[in-house]
Short mmCIF file of C-alpha atoms in Angstrom, two decimals:
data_model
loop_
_atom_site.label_atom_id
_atom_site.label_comp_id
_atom_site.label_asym_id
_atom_site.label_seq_id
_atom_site.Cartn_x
_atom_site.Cartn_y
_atom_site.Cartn_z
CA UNK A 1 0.00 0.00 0.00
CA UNK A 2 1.39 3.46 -0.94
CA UNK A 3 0.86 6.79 -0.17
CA UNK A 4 0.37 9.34 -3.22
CA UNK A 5 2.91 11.86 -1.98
CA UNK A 6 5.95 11.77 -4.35
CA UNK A 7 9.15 12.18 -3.53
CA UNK A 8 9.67 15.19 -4.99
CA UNK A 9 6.48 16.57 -2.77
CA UNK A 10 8.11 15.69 0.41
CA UNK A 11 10.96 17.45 -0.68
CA UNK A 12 9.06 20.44 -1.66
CA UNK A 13 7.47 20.36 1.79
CA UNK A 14 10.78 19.85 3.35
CA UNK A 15 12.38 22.65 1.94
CA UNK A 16 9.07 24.56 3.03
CA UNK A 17 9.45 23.79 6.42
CA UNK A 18 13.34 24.33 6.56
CA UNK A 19 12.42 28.06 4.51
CA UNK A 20 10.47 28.64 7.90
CA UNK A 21 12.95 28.09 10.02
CA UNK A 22 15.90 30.03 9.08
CA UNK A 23 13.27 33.00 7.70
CA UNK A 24 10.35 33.74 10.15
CA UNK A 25 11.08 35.93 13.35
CA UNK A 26 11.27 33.32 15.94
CA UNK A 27 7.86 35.42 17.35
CA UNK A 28 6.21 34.58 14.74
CA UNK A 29 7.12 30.50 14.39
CA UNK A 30 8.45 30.19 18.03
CA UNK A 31 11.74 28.64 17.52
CA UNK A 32 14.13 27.23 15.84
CA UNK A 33 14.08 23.70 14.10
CA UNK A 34 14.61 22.14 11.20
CA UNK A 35 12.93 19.39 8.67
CA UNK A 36 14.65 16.98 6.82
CA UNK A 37 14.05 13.56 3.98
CA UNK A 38 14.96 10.57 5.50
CA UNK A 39 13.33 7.93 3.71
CA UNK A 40 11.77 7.58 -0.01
CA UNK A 41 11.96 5.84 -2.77
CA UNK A 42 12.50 7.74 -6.60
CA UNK A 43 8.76 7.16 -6.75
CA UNK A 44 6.52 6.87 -4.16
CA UNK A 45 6.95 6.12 -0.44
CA UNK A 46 5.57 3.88 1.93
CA UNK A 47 2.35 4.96 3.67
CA UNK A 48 3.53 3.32 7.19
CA UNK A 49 7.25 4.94 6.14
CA UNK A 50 8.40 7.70 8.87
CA UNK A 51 10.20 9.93 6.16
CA UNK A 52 10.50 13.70 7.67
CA UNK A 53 12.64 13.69 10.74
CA UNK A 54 12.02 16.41 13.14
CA UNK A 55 14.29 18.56 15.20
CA UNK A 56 12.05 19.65 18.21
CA UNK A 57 12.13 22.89 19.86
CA UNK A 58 8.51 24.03 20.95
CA UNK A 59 4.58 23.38 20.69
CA UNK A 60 4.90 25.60 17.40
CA UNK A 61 6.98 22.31 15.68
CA UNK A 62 4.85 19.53 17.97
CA UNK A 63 1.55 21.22 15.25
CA UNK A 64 3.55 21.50 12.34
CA UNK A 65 5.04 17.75 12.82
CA UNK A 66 1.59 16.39 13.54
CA UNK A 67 0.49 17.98 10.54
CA UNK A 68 2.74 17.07 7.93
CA UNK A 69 2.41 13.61 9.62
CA UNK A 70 -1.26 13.83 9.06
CA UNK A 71 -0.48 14.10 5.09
CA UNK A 72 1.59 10.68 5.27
CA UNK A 73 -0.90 8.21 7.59
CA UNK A 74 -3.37 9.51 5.70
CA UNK A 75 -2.29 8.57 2.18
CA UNK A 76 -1.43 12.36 2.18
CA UNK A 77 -5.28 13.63 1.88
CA UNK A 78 -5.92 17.07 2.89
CA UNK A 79 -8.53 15.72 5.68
CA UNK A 80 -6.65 13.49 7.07
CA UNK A 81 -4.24 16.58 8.05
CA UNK A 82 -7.69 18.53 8.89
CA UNK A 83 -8.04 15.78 11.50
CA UNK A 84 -4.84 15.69 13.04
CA UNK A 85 -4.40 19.64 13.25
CA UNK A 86 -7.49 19.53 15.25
CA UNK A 87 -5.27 18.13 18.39
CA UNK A 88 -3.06 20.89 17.96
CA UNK A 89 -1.93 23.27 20.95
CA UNK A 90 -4.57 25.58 19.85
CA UNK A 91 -2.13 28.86 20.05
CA UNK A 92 -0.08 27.43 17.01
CA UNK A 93 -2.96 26.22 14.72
CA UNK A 94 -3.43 29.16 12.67
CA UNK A 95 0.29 29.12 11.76
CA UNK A 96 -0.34 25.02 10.99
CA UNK A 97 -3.23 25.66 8.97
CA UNK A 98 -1.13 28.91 7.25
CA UNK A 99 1.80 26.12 6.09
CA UNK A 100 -1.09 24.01 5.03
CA UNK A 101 -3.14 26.15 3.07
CA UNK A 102 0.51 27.20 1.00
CA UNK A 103 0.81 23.55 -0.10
CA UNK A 104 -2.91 23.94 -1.71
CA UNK A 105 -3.23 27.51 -3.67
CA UNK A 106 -3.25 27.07 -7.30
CA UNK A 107 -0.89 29.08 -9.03
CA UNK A 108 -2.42 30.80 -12.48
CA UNK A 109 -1.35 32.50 -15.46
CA UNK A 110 -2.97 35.90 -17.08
CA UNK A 111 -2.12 35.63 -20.48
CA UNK A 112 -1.95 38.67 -22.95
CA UNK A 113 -0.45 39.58 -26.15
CA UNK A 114 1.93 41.95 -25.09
CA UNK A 115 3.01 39.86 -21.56
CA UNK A 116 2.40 36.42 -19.58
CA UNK A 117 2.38 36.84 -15.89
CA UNK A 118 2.41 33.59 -13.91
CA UNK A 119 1.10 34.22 -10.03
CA UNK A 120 2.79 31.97 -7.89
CA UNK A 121 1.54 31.53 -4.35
CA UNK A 122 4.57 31.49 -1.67
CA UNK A 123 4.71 30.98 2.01
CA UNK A 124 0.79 31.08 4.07
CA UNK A 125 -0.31 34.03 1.88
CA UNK A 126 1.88 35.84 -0.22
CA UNK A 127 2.30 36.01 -3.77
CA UNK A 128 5.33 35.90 -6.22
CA UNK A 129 5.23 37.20 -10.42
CA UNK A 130 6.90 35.82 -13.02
CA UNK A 131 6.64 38.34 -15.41
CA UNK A 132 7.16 37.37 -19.02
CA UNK A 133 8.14 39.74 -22.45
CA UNK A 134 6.21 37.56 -24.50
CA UNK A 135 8.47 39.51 -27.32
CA UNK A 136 11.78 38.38 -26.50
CA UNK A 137 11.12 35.76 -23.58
CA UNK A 138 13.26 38.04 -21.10
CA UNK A 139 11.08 37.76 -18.07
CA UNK A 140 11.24 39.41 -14.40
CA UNK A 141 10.66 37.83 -10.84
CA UNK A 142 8.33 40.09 -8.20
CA UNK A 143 9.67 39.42 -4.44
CA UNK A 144 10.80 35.91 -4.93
CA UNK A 145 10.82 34.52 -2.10
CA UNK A 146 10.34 30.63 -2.62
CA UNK A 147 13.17 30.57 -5.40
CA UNK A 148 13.25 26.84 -5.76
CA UNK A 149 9.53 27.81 -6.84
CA UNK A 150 10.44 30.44 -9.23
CA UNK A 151 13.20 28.46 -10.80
CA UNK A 152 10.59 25.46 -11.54
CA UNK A 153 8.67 28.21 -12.95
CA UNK A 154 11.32 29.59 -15.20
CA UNK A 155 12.46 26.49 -16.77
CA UNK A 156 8.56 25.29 -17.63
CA UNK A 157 7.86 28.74 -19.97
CA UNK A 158 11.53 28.29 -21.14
CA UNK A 159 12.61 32.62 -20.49
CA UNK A 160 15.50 33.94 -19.32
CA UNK A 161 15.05 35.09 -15.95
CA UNK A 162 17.34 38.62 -15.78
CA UNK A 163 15.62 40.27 -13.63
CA UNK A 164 14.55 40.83 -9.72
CA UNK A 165 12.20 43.13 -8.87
CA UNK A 166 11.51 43.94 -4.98
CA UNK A 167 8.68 45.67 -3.85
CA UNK A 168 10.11 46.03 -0.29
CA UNK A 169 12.74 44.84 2.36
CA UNK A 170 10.17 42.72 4.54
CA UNK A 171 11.43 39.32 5.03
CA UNK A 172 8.30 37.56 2.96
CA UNK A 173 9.06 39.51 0.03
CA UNK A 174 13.03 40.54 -0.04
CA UNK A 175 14.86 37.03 1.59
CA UNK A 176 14.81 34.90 -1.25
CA UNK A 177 17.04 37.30 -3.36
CA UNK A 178 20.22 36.20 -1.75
CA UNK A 179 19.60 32.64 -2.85
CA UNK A 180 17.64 33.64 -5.99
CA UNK A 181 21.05 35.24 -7.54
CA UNK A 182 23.33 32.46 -6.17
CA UNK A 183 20.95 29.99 -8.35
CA UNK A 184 20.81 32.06 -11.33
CA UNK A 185 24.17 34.50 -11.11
CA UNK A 186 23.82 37.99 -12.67
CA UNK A 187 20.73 38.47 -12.18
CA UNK A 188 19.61 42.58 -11.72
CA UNK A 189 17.96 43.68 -8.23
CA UNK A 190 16.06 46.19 -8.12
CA UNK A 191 14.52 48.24 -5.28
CA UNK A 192 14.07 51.64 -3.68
CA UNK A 193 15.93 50.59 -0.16
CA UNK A 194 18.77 49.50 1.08
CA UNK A 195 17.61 46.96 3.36
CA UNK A 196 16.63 45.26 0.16
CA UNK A 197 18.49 41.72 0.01
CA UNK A 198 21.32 41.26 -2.54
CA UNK A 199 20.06 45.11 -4.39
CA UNK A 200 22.09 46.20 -7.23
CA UNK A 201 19.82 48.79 -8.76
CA UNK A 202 18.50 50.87 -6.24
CA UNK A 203 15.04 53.11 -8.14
CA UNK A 204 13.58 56.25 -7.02
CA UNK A 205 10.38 57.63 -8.42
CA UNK A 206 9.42 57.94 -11.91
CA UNK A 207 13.03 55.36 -12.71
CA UNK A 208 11.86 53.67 -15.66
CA UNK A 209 14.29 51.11 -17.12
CA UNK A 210 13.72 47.85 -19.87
CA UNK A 211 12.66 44.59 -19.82
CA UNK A 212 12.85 43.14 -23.15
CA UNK A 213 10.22 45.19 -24.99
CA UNK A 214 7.88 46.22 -21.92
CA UNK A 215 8.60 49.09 -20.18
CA UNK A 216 8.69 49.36 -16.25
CA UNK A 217 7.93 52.70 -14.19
CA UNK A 218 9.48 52.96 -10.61
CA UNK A 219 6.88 53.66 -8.21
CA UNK A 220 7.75 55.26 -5.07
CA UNK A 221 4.84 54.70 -2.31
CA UNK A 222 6.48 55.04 0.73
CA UNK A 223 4.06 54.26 4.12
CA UNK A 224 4.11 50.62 4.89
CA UNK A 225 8.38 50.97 4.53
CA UNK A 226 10.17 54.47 3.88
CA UNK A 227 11.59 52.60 0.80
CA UNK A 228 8.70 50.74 -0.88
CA UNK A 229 8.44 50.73 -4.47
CA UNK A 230 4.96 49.76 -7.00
CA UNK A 231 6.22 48.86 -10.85
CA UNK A 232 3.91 49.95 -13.26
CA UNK A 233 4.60 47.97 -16.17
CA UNK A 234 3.50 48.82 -20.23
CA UNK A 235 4.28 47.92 -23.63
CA UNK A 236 4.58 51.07 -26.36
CA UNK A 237 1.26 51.01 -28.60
CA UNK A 238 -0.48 48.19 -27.02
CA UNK A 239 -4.17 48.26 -26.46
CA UNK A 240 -3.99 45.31 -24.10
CA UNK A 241 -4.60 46.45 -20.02
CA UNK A 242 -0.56 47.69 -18.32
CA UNK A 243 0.03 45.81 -15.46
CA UNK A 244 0.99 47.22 -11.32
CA UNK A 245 2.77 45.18 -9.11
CA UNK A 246 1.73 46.66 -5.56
CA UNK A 247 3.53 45.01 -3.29
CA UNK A 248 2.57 45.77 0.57
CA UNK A 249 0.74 49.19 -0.63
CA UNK A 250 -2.35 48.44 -2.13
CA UNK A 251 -4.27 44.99 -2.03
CA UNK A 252 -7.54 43.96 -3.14
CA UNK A 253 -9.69 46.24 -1.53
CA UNK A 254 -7.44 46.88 1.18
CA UNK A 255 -4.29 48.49 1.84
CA UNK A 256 -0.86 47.93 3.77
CA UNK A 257 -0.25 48.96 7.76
CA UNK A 258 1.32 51.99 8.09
CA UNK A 259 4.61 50.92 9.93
CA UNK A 260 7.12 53.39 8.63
CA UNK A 261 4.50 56.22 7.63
CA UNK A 262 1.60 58.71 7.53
CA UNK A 263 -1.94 58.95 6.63
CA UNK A 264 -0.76 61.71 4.09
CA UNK A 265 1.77 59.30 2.80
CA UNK A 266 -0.86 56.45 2.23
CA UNK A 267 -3.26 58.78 0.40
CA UNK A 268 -0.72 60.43 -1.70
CA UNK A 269 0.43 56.52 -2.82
CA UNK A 270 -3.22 55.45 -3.41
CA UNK A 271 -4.83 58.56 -4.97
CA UNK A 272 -2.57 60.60 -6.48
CA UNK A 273 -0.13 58.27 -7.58
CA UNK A 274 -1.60 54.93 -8.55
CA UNK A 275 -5.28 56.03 -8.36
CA UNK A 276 -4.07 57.98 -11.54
CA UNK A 277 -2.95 54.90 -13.12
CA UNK A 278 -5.16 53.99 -16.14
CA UNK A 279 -8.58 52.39 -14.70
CA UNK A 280 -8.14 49.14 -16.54
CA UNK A 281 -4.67 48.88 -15.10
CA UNK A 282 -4.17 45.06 -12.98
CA UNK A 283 -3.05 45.28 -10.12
CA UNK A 284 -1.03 42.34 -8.49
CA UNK A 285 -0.55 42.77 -4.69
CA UNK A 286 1.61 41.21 -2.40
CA UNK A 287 -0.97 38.94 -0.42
CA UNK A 288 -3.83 37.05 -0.56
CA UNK A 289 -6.23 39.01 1.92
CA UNK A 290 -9.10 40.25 -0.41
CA UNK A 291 -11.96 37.77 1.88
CA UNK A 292 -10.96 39.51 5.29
CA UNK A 293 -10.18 42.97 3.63
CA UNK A 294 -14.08 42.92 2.05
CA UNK A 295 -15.13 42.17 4.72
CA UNK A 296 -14.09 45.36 6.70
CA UNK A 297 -15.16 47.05 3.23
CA UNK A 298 -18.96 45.78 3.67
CA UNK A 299 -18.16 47.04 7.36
CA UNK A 300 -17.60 50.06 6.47
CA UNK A 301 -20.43 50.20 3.32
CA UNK A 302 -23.08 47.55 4.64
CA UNK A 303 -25.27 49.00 1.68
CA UNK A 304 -22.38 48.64 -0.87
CA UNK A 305 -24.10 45.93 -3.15
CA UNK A 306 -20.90 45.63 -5.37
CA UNK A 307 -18.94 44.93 -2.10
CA UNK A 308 -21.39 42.14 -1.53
CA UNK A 309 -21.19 40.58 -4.74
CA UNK A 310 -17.16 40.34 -5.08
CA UNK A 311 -17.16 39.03 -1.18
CA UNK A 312 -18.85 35.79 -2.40
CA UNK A 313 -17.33 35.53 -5.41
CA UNK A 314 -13.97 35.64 -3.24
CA UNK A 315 -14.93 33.16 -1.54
CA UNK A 316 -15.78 30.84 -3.82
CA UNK A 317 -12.57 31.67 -5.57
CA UNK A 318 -10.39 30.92 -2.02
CA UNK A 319 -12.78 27.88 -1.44
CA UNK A 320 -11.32 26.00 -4.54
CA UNK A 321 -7.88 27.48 -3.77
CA UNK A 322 -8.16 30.08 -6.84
CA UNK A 323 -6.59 33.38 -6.73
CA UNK A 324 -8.56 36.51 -6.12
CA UNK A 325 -5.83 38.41 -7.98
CA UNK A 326 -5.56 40.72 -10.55
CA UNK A 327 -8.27 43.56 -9.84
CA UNK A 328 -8.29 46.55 -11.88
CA UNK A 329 -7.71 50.25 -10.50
CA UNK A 330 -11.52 51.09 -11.82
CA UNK A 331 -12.42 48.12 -9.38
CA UNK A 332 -10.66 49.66 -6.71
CA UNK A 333 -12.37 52.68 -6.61
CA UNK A 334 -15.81 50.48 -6.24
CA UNK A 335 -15.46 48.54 -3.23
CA UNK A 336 -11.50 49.77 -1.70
CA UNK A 337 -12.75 51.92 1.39
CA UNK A 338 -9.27 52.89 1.07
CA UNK A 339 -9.38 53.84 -1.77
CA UNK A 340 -13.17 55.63 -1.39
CA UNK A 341 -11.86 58.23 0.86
CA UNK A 342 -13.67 60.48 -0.86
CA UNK A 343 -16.55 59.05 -0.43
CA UNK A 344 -19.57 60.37 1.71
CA UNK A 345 -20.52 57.03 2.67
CA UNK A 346 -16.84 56.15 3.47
CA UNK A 347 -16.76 59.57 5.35
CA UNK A 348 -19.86 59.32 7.18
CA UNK A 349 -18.63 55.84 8.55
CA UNK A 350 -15.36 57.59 10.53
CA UNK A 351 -17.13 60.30 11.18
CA UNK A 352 -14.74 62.63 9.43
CA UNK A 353 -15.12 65.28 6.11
CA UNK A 354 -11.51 65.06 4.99
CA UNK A 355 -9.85 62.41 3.08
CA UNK A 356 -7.01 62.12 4.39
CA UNK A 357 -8.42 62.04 8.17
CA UNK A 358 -10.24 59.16 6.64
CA UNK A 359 -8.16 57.43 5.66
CA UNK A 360 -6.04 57.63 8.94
CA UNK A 361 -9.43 56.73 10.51
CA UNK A 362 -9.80 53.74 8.06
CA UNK A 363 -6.80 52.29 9.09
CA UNK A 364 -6.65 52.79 12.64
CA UNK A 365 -10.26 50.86 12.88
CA UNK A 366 -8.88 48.24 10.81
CA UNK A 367 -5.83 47.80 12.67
CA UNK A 368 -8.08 46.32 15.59
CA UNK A 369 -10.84 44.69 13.51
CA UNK A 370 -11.95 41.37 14.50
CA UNK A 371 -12.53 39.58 10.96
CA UNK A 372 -16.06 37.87 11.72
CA UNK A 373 -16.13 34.20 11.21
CA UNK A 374 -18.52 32.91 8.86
#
């Protein structure tokens, strides 16, 4: 009897689990440990077979090793881990349940005539961007930080990968460049900090530089870091929709915490900078967050029918493991209370007549909002 977990899959989870260890802030994880393959055959493994071999340090390992344990006595089904995780200290199950849910999102590919951009799902909730010059097959890697991920993905669309582009220094988007340019030397990083991992082009606002025939616009957004950086990305006489890659600053009807900035700061990077974007513009954020983000939206706008409407279609889309990613800036402006500051109905919510108090209002309220269950 065998389990349907390949070899390569444990190894994929391994190096998952190892990524999490040398990468998370030990608050966040609670220690440090380390997974590795014992056991396996070139093609499947034993179900009874004890093949990941566990370093423990702290309850936070004890979930994640009954978890991953789960996927083996189970034949490696999804319930089967369900079950197990249930008996987890209950403290660590959300960050269980985060490592799970990354082995499950389906990456997917928007496909246009001018440029291919793969979406790659990374870590609990993040995502990565291959993007491709469908032109010359040069292509460009947003915040890589899975690379064994991104190199899988470079060699299946057959591009050269020259290019990395960081939308900020945070771990879960800049610590994969280090090993992403010892895999694939001479590779270009760009960024608009220099906390940035492994930077060699450090961008300022308005920097626009080449990649193969598309053309890429330096965005600087500071607010969620002093350095952060959006790249608006366009092809010269194309009718098809220009791409942003947003990073940390603006998500699906949400936007990023203000750690290293100001209310001003947020509004000048939301309305007067990308807001003036073209409205059929994609945007590609940095997370997966639109459910719990539309839900402070319909919060805020309980009478908002289009905030209603792309709620359930987000969840259907996150039921099935289906990215809620791209929007478009036009969509933005319909349901983003962020990005509604101008609204009256946005407004009256706060209590406030001025955008930009609103939008400091905005965030402070959903800094401490309790995401309802449903």
């Amino acid at each position: 009897m065998y389990s349907s977990l390949k070899t390569a899959e444990i190894t994929t989870l391994s190096t998952r689990l190892s990524y999490y260890s040398r990468s998370t802030p030990p608050h966040l994880i609670g220690g440090a440990w380390e997974v590795r393959v014992e056991k396996g055959a070139e093609a499947e493994v034993s179900q009874n077979q004890t093949f990941l071999v566990y370093t423990k340090c702290d309850k936070a390992v004890n979930a994640v090793v009954m978890l991953f344990r789960a996927l083996a006595g189970s034949a490696c089904t999804l319930i089967g881990a369900a079950t197990v995780l249930k008996l987890a200290p209950v403290e660590v199950q959300a960050q269980a349940a985060a490592l799970l849910h990354s082995a499950v999102r389906k990456s997917s590919l928007v496909e246009q005539a001018n440029m291919r951009i793969e979406l790659l799902p990374a870590l609990s909730d993040n995502y990565m961007y291959l993007l491709i010059d469908t032109d010359s097959r040069e292509a460009a890697i947003v915040d890589p930080v899975e690379p064994i991920k991104v190199v899988e993905a470079v060699r299946k669309h057959g591009v050269k990968l020259t290019t990395i582009l960081t939308t900020h220094h945070h771990w879960d988007h800049a610590s994969g460049n280090e090993k992403m340019v010892k895999l694939m030397p001479g590779l270009k990083v760009y960024g608009g900090d220099d906390r940035v991992d492994a930077l060699t082009k450090k961008v300022s606002h308005s920097h626009n530089f080449k990649l193969g025939s598309l053309s890429v616009k330096c965005l600087f957004t500071p607010c969620h870091t002093t350095g952060h950086i959006c790249y608006y990305v366009t092809k010269e006489n194309s009718t098809e929709p220009p791409a942003v890659f947003t990073g940390d600053t603006l998500f699906v009807a949400g936007c990023g915490k203000f750690f290293e900035g100001t209310a001003e700061q947020m509004y000048k990077a939301l309305i007067e900078i990308l807001g003036r974007l073209p409205p059929e513009t994609r945007v590609y954020c940095g997370h997966e967050y639109t459910v719990s983000n539309l839900k402070f939206a319909r919060h805020v706008e309980p009478d908002n029918e289009v905030i209603q409407k792309k709620l359930a279609w987000a969840k259907e889309k996150c039921s099935n493991g289906e990215a809620t990613i791209p929007s478009t800036l036009a969509d933005e402006f319909t349901f983003n209370p962020f990005m509604r500051v101008k609204e009256k109905s946005v407004q009256d919510h706060v209590k406030q007549t001025d955008p930009i108090e609103t939008m400091r209002s905005l965030r402070k309220e959903k800094d401490g909002f309790r995401v309802p269950k449903e």
